[in-house]
PDB file of N, CA and C in Angstrom:
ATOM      1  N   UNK A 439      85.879  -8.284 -35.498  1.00 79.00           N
ATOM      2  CA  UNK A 439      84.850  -8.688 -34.549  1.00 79.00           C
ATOM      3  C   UNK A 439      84.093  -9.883 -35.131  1.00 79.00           C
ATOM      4  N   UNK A 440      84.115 -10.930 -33.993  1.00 91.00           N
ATOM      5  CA  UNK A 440      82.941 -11.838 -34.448  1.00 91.00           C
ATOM      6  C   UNK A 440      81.784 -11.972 -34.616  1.00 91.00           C
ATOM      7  N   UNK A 441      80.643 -12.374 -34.835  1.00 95.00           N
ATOM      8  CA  UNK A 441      79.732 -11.989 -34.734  1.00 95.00           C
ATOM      9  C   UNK A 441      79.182 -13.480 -34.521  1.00 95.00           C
ATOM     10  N   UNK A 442      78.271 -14.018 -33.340  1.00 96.00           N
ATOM     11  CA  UNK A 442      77.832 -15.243 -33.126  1.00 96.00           C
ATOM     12  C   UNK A 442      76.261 -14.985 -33.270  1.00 96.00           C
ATOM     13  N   UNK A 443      75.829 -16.385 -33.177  1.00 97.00           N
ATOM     14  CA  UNK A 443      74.345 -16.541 -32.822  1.00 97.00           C
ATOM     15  C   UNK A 443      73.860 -17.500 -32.245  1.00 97.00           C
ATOM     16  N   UNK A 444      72.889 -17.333 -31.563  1.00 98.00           N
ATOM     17  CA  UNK A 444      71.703 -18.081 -30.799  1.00 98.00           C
ATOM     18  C   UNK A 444      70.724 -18.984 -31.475  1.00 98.00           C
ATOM     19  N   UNK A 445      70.319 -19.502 -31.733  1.00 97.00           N
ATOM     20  CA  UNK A 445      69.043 -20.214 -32.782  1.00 97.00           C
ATOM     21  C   UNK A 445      68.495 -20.959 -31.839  1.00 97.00           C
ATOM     22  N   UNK A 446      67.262 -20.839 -32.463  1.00 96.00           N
ATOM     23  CA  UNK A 446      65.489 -21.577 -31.757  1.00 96.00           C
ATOM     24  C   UNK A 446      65.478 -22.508 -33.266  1.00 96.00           C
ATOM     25  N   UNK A 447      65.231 -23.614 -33.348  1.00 96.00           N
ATOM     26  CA  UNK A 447      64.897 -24.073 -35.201  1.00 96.00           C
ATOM     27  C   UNK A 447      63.420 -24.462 -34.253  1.00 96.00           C
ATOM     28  N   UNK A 448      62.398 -24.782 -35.638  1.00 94.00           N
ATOM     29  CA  UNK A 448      60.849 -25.049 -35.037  1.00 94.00           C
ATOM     30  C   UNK A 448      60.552 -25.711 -36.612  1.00 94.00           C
ATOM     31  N   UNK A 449      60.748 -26.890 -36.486  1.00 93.00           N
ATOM     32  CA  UNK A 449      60.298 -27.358 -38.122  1.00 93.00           C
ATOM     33  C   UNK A 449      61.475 -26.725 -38.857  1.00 93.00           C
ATOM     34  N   UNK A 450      61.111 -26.150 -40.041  1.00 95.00           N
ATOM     35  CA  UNK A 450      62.072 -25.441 -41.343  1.00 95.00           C
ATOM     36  C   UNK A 450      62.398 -23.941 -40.875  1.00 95.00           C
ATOM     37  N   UNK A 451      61.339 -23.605 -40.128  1.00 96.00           N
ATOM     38  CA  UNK A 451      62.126 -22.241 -39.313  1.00 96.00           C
ATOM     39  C   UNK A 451      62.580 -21.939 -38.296  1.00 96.00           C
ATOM     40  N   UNK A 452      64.116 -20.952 -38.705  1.00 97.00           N
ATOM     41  CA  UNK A 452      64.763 -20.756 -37.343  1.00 97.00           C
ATOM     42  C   UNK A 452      65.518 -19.283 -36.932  1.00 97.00           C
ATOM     43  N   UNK A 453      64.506 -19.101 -35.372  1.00 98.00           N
ATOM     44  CA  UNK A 453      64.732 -17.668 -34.932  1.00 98.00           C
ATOM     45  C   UNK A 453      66.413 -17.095 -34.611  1.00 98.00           C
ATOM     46  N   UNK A 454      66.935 -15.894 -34.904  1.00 98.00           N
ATOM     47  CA  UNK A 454      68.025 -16.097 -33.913  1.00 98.00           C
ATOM     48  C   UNK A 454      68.186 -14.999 -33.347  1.00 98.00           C
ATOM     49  N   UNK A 455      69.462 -15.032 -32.606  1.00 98.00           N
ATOM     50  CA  UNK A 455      69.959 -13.807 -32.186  1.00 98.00           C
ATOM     51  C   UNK A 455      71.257 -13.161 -32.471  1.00 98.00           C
ATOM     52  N   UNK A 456      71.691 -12.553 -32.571  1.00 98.00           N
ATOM     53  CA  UNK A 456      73.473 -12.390 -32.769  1.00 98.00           C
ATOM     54  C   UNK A 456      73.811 -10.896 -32.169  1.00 98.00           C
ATOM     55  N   UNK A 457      75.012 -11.781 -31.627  1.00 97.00           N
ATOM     56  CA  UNK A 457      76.070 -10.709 -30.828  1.00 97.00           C
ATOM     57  C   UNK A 457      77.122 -10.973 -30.813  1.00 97.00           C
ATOM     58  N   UNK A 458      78.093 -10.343 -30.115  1.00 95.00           N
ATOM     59  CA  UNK A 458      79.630 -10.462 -30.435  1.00 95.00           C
ATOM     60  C   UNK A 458      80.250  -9.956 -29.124  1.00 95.00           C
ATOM     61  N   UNK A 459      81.079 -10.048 -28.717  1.00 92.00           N
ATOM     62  CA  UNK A 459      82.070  -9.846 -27.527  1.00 92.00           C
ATOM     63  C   UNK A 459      83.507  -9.652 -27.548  1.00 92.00           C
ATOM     64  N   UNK A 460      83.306  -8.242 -27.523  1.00 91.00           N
ATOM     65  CA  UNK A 460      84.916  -7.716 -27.666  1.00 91.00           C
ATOM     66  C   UNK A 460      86.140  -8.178 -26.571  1.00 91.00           C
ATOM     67  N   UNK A 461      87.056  -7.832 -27.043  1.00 90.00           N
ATOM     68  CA  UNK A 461      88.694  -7.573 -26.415  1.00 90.00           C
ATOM     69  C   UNK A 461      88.471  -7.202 -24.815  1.00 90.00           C
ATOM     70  N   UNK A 462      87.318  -6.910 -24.721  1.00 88.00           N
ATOM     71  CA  UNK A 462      87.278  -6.390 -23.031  1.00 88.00           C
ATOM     72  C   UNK A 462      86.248  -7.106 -22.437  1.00 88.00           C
ATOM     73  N   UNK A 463      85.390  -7.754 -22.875  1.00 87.00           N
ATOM     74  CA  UNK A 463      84.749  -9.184 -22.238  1.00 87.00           C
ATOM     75  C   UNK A 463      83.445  -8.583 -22.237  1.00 87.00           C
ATOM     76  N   UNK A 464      82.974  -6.950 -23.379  1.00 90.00           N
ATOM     77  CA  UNK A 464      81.831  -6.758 -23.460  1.00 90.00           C
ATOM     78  C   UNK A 464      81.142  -7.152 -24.375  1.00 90.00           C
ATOM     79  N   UNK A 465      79.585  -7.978 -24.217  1.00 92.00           N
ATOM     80  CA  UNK A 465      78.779  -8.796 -25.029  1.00 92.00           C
ATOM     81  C   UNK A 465      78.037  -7.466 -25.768  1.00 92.00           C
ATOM     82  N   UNK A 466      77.396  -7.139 -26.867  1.00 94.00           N
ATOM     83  CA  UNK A 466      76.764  -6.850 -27.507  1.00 94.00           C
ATOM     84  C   UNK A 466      76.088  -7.518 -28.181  1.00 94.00           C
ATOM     85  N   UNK A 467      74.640  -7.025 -28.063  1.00 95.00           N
ATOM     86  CA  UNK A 467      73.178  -7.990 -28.356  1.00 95.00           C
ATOM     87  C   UNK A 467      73.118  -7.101 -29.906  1.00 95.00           C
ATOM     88  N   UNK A 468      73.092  -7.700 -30.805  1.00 97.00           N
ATOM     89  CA  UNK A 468      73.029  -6.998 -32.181  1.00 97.00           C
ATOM     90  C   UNK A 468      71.949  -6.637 -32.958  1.00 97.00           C
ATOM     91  N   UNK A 469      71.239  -8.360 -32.872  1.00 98.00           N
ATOM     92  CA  UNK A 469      69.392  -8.325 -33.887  1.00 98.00           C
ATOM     93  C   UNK A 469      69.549  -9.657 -33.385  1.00 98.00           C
ATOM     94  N   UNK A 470      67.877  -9.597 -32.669  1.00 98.00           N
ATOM     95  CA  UNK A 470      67.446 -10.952 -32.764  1.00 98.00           C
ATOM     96  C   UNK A 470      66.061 -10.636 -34.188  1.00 98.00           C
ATOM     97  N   UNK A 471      65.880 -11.941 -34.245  1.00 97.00           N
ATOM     98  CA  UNK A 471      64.980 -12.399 -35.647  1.00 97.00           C
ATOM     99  C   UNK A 471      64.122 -13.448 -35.260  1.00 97.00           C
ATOM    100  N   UNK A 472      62.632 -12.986 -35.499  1.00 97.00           N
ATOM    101  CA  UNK A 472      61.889 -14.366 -35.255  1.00 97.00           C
ATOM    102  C   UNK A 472      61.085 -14.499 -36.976  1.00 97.00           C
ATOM    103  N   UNK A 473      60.898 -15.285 -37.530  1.00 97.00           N
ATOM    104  CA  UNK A 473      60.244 -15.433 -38.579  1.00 97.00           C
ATOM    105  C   UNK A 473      58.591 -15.003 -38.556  1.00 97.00           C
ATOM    106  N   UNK A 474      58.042 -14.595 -38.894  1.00 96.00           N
ATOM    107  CA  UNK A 474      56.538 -14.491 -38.945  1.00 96.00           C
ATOM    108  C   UNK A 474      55.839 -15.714 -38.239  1.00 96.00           C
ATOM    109  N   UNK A 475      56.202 -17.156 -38.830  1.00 94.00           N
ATOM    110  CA  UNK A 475      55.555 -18.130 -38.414  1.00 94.00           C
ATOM    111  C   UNK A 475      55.966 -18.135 -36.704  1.00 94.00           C
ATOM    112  N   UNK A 476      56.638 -17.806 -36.045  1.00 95.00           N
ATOM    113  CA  UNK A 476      57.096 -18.280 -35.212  1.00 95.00           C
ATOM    114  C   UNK A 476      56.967 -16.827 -33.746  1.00 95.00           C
ATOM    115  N   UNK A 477      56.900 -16.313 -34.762  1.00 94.00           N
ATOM    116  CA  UNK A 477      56.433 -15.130 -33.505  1.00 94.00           C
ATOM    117  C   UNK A 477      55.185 -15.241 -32.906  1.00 94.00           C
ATOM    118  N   UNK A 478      54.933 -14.544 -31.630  1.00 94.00           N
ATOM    119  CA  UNK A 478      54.105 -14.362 -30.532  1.00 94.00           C
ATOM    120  C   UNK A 478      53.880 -15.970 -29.752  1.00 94.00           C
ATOM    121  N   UNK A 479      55.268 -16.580 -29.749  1.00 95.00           N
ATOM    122  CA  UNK A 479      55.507 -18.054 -29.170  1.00 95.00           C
ATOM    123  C   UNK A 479      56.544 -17.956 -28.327  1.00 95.00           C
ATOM    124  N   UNK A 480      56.920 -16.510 -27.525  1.00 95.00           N
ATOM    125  CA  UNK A 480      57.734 -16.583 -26.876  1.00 95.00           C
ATOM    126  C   UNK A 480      59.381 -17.156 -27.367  1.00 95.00           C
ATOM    127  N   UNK A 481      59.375 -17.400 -28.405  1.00 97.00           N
ATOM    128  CA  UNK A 481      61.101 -17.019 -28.753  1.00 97.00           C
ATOM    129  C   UNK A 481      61.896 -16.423 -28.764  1.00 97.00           C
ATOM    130  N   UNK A 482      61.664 -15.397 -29.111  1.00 97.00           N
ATOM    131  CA  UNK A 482      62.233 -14.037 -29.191  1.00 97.00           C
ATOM    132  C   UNK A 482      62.869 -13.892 -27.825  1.00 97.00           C
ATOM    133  N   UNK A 483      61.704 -13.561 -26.814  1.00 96.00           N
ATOM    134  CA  UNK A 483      62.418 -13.151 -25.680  1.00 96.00           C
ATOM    135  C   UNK A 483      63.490 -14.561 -24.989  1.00 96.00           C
ATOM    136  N   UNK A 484      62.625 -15.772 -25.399  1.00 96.00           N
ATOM    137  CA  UNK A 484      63.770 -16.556 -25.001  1.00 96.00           C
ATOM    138  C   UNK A 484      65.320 -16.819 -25.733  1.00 96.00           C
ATOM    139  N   UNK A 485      65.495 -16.309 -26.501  1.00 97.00           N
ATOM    140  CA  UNK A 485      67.036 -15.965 -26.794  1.00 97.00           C
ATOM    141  C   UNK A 485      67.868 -14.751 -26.014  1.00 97.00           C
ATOM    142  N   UNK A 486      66.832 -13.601 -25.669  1.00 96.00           N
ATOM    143  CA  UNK A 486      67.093 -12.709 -24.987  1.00 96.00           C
ATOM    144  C   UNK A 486      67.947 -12.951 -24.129  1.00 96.00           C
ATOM    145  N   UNK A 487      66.928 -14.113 -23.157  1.00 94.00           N
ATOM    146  CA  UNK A 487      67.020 -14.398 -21.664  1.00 94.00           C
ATOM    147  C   UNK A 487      68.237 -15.180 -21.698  1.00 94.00           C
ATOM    148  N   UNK A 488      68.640 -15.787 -22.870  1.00 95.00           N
ATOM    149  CA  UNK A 488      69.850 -17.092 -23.255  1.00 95.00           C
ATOM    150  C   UNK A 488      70.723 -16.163 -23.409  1.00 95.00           C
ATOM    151  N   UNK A 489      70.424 -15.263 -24.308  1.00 94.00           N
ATOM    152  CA  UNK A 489      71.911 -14.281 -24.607  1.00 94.00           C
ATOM    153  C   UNK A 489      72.554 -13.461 -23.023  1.00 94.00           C
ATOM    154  N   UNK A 490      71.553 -13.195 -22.237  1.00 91.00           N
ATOM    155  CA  UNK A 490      71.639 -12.516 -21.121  1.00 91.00           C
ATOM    156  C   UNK A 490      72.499 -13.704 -19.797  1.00 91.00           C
ATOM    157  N   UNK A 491      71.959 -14.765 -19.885  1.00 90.00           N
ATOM    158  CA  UNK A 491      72.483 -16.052 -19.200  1.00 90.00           C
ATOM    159  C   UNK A 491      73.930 -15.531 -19.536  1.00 90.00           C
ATOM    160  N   UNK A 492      74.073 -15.966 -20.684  1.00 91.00           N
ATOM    161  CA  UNK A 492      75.208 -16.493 -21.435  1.00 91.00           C
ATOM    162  C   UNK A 492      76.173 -15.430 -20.495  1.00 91.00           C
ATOM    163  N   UNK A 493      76.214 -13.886 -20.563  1.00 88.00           N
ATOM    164  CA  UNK A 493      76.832 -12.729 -20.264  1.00 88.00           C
ATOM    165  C   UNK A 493      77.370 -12.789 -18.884  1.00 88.00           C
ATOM    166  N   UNK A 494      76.068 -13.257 -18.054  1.00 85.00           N
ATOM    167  CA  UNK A 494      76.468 -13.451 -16.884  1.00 85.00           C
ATOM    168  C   UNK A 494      77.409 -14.323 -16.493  1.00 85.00           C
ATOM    169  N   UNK A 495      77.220 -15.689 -17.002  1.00 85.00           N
ATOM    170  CA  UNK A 495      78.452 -16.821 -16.579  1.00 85.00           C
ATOM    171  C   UNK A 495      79.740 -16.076 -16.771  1.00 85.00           C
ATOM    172  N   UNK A 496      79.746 -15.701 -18.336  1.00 79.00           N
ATOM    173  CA  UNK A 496      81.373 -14.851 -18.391  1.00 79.00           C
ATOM    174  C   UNK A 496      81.623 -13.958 -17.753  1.00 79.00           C
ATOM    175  N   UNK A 497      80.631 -13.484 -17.355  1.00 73.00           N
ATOM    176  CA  UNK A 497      80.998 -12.209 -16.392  1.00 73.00           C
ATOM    177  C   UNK A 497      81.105 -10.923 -17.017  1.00 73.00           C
ATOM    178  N   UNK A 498      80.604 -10.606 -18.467  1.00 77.00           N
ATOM    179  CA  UNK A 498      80.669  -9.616 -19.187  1.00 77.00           C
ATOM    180  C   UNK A 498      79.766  -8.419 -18.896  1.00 77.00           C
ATOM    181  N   UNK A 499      80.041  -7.274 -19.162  1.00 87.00           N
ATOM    182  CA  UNK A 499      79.270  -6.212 -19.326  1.00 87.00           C
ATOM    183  C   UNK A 499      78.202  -6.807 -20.898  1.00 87.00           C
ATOM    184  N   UNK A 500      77.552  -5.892 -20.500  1.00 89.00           N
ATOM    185  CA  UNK A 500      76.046  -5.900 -21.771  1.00 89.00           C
ATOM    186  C   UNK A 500      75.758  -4.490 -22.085  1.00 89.00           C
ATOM    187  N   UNK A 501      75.761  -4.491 -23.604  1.00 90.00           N
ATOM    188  CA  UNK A 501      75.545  -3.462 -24.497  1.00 90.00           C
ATOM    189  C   UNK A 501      74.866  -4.096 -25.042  1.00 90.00           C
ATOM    190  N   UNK A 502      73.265  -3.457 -25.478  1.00 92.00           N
ATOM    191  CA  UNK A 502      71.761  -3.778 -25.855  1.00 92.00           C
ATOM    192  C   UNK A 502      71.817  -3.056 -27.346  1.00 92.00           C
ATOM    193  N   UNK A 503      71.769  -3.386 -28.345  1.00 95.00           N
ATOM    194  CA  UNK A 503      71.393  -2.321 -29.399  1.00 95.00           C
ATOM    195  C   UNK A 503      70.198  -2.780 -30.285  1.00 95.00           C
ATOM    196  N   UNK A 504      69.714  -4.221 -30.225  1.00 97.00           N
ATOM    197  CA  UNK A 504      68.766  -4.455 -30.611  1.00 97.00           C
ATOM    198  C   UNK A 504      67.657  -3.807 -30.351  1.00 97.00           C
ATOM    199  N   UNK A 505      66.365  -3.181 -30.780  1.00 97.00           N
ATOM    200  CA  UNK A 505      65.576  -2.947 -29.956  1.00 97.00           C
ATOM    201  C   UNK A 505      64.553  -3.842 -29.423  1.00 97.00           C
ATOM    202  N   UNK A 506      64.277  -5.048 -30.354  1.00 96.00           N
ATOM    203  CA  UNK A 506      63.527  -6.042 -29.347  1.00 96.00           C
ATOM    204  C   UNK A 506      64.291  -6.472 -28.046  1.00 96.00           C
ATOM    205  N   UNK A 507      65.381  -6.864 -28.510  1.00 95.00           N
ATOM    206  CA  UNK A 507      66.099  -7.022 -26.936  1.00 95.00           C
ATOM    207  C   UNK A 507      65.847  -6.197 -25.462  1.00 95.00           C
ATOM    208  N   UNK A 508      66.540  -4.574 -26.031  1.00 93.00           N
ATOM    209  CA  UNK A 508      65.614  -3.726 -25.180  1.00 93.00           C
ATOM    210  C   UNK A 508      64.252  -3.323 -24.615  1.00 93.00           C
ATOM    211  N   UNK A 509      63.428  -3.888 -25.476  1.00 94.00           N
ATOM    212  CA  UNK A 509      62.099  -3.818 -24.991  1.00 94.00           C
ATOM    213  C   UNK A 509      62.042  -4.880 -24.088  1.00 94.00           C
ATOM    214  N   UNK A 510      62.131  -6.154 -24.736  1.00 94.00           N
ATOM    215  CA  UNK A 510      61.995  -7.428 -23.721  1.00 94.00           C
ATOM    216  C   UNK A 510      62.225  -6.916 -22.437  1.00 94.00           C
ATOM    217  N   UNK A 511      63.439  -6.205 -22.311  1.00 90.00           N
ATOM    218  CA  UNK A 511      64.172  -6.236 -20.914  1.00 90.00           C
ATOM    219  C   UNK A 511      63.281  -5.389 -20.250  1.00 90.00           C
ATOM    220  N   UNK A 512      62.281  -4.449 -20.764  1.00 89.00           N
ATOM    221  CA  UNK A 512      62.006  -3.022 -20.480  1.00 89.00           C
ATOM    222  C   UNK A 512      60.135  -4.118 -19.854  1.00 89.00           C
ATOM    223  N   UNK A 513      59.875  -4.788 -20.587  1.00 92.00           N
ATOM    224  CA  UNK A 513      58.649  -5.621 -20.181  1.00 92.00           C
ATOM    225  C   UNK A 513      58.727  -6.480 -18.811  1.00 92.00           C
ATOM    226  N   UNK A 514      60.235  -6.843 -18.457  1.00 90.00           N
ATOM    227  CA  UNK A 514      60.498  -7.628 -17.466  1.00 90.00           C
ATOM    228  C   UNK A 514      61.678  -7.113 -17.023  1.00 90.00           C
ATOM    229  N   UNK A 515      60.695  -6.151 -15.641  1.00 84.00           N
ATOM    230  CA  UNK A 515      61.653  -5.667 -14.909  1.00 84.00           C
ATOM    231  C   UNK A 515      62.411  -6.673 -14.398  1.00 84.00           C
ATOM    232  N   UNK A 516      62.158  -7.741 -13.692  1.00 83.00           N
ATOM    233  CA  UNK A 516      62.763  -8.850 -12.774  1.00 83.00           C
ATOM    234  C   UNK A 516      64.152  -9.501 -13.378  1.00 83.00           C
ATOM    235  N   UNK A 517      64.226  -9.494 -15.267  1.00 80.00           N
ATOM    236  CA  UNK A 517      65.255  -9.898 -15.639  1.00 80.00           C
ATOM    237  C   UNK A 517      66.192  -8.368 -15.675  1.00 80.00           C
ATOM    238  N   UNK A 518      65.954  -7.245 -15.489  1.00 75.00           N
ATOM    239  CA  UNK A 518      66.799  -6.078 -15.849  1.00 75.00           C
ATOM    240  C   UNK A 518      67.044  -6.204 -14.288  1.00 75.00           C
ATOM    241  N   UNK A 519      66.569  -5.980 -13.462  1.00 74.00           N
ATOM    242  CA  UNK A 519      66.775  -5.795 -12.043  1.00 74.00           C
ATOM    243  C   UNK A 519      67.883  -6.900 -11.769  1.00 74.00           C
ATOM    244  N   UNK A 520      67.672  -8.066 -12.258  1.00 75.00           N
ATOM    245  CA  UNK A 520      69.051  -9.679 -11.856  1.00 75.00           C
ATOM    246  C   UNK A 520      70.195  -8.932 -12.719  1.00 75.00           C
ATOM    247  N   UNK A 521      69.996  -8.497 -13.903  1.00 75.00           N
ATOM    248  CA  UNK A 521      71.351  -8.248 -14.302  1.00 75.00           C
ATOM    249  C   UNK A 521      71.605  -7.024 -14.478  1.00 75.00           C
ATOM    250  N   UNK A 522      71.327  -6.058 -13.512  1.00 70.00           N
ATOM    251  CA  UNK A 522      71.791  -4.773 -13.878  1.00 70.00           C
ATOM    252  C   UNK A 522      73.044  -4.840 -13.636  1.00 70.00           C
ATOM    253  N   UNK A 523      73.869  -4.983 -12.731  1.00 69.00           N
ATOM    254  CA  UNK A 523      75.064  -5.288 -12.837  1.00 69.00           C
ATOM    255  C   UNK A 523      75.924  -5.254 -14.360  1.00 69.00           C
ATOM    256  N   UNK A 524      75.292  -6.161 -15.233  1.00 74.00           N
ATOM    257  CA  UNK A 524      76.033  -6.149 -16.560  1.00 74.00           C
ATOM    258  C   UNK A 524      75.708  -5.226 -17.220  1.00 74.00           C
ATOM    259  N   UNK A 525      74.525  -4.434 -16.790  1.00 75.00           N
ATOM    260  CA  UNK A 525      73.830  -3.614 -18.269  1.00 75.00           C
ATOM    261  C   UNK A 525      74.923  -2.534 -18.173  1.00 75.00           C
ATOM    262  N   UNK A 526      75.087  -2.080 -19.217  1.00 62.00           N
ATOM    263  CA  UNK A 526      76.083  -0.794 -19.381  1.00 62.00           C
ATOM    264  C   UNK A 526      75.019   0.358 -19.599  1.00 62.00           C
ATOM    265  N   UNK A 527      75.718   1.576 -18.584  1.00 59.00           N
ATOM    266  CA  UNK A 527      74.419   2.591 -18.899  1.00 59.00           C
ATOM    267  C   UNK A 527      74.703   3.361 -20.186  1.00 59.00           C
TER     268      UNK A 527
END
């Protein structure tokens, strides 16, 4: 399995996310990471929302195991409601 990532850079620090996408076209959200300096600036969830984009174009199912990821989603119903479709229960 591969394992990819997302990155925000901001100066010398940079947030990410990483997931991977199996043999069957399902994305898994793994750990996103924001640095201290860089948190409560809305990054975090915007990799979320990028990793979640991303799922949809391919057309993949979504498996959440991060738990910031899951929360994000859990704060904004409006992005869980657009992609329930992908979320895997």
């Amino acid at each position: 399995m591969r394992i990819h990532r997302l990155e925000e850079r901001v100066g010398d620090s940079v947030a990410f996310l990483s997931y991977s996408i199996d043999d069957k076209k399902q994305m898994t959200i793994w750990h996103t990471e924001v640095p201290p300096s860089l948190q409560h600036m809305g990054i975090g969830g915007k990799l979320v929302e990028e990793a979640v984009q991303l799922a949809s174009r391919d057309s993949s199912r979504l498996r959440i195991v991060c738990p910031f990821a899951k929360e994000h989603l859990a704060r904004h119903p409006e992005l869980k409601e657009r992609y329930a479709l992908l979320l895997k229960p």
